Tab-separated table of C-alpha atoms and ligand atoms in Angstrom:
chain	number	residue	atom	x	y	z
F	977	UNK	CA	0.000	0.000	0.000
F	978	UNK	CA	1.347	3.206	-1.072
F	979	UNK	CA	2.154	5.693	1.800
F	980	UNK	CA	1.128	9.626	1.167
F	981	UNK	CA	2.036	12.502	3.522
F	982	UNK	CA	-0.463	15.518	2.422
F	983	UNK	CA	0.209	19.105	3.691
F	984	UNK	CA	-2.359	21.800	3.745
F	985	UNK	CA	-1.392	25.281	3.158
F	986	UNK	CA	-3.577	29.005	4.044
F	987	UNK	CA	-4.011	28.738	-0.173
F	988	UNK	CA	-6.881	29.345	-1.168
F	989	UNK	CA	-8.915	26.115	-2.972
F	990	UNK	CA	-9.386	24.204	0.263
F	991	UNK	CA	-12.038	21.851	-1.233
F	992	UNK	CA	-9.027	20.672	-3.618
F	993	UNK	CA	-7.148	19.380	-0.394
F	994	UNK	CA	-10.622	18.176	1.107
F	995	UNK	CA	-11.255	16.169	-2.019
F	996	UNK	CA	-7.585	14.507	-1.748
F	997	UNK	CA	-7.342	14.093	1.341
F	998	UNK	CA	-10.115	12.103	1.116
F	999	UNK	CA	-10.114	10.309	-2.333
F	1000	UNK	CA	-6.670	9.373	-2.300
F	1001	UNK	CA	-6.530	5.826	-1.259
F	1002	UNK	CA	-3.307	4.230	0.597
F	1003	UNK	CA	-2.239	4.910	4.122
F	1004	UNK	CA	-2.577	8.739	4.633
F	1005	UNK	CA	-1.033	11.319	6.863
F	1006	UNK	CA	-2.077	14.850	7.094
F	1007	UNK	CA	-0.229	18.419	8.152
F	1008	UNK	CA	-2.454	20.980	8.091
F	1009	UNK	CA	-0.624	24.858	8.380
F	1010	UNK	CA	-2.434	27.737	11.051
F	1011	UNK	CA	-3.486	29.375	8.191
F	1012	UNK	CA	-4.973	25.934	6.535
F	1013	UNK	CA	-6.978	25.497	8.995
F	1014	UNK	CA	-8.333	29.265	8.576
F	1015	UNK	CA	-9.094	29.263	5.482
F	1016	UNK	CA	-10.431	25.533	5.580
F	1017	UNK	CA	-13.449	26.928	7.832
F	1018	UNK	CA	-14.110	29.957	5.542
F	1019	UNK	CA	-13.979	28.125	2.531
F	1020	UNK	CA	-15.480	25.017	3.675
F	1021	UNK	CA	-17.223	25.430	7.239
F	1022	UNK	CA	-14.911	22.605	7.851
F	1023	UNK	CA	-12.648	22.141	10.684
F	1024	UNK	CA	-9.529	19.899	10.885
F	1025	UNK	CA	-11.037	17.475	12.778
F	1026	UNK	CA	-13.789	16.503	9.846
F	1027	UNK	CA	-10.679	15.232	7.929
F	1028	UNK	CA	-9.414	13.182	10.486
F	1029	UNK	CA	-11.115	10.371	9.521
F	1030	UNK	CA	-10.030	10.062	6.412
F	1031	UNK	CA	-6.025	10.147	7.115
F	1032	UNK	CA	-4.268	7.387	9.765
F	1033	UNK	CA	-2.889	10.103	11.731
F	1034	UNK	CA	-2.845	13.913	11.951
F	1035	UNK	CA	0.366	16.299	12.681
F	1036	UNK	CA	0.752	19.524	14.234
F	1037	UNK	CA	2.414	21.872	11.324
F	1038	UNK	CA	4.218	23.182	14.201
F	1039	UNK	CA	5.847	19.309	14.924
F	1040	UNK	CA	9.424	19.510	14.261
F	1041	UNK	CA	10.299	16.014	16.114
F	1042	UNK	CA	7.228	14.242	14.076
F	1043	UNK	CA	8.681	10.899	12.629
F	1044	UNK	CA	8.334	12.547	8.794
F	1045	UNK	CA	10.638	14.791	9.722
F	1046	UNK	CA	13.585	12.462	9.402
F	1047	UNK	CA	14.508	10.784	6.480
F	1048	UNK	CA	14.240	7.352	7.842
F	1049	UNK	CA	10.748	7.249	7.879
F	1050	UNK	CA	10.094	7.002	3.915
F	1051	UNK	CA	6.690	7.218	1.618
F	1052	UNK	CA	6.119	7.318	-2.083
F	1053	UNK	CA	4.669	11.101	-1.691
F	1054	UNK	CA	4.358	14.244	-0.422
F	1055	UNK	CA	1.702	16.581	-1.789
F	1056	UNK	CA	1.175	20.168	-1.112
F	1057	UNK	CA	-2.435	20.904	-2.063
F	1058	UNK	CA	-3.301	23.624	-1.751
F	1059	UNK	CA	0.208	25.166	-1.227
F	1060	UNK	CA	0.540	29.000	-1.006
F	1061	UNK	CA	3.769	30.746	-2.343
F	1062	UNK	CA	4.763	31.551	1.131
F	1063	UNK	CA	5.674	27.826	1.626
F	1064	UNK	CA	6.528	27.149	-1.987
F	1065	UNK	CA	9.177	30.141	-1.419
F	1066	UNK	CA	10.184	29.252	1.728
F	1067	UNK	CA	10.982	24.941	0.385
F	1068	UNK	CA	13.018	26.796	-2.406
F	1069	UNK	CA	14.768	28.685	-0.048
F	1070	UNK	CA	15.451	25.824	2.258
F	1071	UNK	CA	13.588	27.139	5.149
F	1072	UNK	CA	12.555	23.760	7.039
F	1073	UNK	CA	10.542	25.779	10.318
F	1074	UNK	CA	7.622	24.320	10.072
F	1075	UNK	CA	6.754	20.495	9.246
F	1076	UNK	CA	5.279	20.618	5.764
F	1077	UNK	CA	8.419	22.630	5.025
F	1078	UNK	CA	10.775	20.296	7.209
F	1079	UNK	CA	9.350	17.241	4.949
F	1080	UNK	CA	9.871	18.967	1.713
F	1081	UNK	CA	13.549	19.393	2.573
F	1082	UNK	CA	13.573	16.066	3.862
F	1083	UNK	CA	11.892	14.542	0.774
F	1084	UNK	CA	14.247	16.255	-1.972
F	1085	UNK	CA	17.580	15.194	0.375
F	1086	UNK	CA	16.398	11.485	0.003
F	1087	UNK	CA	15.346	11.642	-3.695
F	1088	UNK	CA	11.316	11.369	-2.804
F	1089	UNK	CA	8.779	12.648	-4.585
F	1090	UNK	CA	7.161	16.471	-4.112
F	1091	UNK	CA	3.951	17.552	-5.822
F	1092	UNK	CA	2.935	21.441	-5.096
F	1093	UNK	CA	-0.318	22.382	-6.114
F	1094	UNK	CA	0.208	26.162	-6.311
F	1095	UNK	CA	-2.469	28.421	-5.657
F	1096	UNK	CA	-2.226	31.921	-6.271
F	1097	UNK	CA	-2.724	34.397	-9.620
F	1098	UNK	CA	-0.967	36.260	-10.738
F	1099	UNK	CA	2.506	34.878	-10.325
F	1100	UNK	CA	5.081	37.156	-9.363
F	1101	UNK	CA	8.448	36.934	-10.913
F	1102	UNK	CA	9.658	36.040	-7.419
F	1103	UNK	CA	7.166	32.878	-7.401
F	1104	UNK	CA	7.988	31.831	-11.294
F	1105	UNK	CA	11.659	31.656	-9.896
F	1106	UNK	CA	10.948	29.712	-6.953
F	1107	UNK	CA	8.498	27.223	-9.274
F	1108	UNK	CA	11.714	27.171	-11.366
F	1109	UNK	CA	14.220	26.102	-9.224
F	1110	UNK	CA	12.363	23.475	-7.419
F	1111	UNK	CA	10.991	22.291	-10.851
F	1112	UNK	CA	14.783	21.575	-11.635
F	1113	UNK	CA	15.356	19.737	-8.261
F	1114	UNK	CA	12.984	17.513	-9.181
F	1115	UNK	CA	9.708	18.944	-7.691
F	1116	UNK	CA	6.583	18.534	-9.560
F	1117	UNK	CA	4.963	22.401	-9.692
F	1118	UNK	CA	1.529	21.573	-10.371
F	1119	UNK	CA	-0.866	24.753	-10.688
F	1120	UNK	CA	-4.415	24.499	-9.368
F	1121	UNK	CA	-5.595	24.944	-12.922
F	1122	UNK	CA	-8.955	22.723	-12.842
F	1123	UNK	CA	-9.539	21.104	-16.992
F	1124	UNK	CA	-12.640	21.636	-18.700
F	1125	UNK	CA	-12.200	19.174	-20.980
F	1126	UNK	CA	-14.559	17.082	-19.079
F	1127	UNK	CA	-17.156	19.641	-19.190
F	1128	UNK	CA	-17.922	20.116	-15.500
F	1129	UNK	CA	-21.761	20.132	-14.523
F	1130	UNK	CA	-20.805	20.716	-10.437
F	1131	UNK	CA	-18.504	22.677	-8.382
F	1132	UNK	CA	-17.235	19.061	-7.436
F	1133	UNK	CA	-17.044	17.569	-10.349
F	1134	UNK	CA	-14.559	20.751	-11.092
F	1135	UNK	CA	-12.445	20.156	-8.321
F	1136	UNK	CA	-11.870	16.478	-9.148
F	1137	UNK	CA	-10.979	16.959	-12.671
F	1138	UNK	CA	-8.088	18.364	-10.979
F	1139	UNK	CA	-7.569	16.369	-8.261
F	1140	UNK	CA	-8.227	13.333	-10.846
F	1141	UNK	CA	-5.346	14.789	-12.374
F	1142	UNK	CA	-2.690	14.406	-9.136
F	1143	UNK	CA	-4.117	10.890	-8.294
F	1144	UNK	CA	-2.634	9.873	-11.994
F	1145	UNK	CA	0.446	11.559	-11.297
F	1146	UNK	CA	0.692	9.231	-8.400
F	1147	UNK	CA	-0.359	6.261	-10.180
F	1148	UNK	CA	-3.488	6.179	-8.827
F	1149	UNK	CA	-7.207	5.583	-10.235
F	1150	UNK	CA	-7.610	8.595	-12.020
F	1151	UNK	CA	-10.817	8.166	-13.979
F	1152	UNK	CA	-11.379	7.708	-17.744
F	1153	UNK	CA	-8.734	10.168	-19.425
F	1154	UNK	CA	-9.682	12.315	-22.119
F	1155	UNK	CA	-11.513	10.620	-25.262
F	1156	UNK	CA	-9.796	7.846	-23.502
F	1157	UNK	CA	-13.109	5.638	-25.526
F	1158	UNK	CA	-11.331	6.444	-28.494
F	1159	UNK	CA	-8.152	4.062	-27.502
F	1160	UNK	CA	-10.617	0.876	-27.945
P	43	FMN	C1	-8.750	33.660	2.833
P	43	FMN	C2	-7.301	33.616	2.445
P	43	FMN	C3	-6.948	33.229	1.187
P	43	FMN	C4	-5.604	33.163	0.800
P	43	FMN	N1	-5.306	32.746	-0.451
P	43	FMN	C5	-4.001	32.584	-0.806
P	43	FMN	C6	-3.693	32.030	-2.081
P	43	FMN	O1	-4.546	31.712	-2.889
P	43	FMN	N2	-2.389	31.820	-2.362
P	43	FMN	C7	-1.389	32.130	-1.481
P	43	FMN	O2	-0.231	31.879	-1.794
P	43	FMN	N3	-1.665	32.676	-0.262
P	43	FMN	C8	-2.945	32.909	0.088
P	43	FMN	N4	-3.247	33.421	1.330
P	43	FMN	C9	-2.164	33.891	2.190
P	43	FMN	C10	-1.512	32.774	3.015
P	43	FMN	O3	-2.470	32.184	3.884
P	43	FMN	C11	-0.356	33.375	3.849
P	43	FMN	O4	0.684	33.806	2.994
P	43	FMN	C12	0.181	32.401	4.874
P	43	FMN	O5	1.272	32.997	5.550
P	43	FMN	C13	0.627	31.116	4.247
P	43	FMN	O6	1.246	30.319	5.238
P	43	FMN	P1	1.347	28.729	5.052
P	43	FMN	O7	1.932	28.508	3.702
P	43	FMN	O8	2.258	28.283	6.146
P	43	FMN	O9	-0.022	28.206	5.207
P	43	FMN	C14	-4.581	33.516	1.720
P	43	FMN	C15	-4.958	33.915	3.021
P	43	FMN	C16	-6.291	33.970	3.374
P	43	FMN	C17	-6.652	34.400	4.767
């Protein structure tokens, strides 16, 4: 079973970490930032705890000694969704203060994978840079850029296109693909 930590960053497009957190299957751990948790209520009316559920075990952003912030405690992903471009700037910069940022480092040091769902428009030149140089360490930069391709009749079924999209970067069940019938 493939192991997934998820972080949760004061981004807005909450529901897109909602609907991973609790779609993606495998054994699940969750990190959810102050300012996650924030905007998780005003986006949402969700707190924290209504995604505990869905993950094995929840971690305290603030959590420097938790065990995924040593590289001896390995999984197959960490994904950033939603992340803001406070923490993508401070993972390029090597800033490891909180736990979501602590793991990152981690993760790149032991050759694991990243996935950062950026959230913010426009992108400053600052940001592109920071996209850039993480993108080149390995670090899949994956905008929260939902496809309409599958002509979306819901709000949800808008947010899973995308989230449909980082499951299949994982490996995972992603759904049909596009014209996928066409491959028959
Ligand atoms: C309602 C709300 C929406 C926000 N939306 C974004 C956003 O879309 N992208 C972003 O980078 N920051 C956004 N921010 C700002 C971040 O929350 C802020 O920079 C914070 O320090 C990020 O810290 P974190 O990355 O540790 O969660 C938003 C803040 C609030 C209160």
């Amino acid at each position: 079973m493939a192991r997934y930590l998820i972080g949760m960053t004061g981004a807005s497009g909450s529901a897109y970490g909602v609907d991973f957190v609790r779609r993606c299957p495998g054994e699940k751990f969750l990190v959810m930032s102050d300012w996650a948790r924030k905007v998780l209520h005003d986006e949402t009316g969700l707190k924290p705890s209504d995604l505990e559920s869905s993950v094995k075990k929840v971690f305290a952003d603030s959590d420097l000694a938790a065990p995924f912030s040593s590289g001896s405690n390995r999984y197959d992903a960490l994904v950033v969704i939603p992340c803001s471009v406070s923490t993508l700037a401070k993972i390029a910069a090597g800033i490891a203060d909180t736990l979501i940022t602590r793991a990152a480092q981690v993760a790149m040091k032991e050759r694991m994978r990243v996935i950062l769902c950026v959230r913010e428009t426009p992108l400053s030149t600052l940001a592109l840079r920071n996209a850039l140089e993480l993108s080149r360490e390995g670090v899949v930069i994956m905008p929260i850029a939902p496809p309409w391709y599958r002509q979306p009749k819901t709000l949800d079924e808008l947010v899973t296109g995308f989230t449909d999209k980082v499951l299949g970067l994982l490996g995972e069940d992603a759904g049909a693909g596009w014209r996928e019938a066409e491959l028959e």
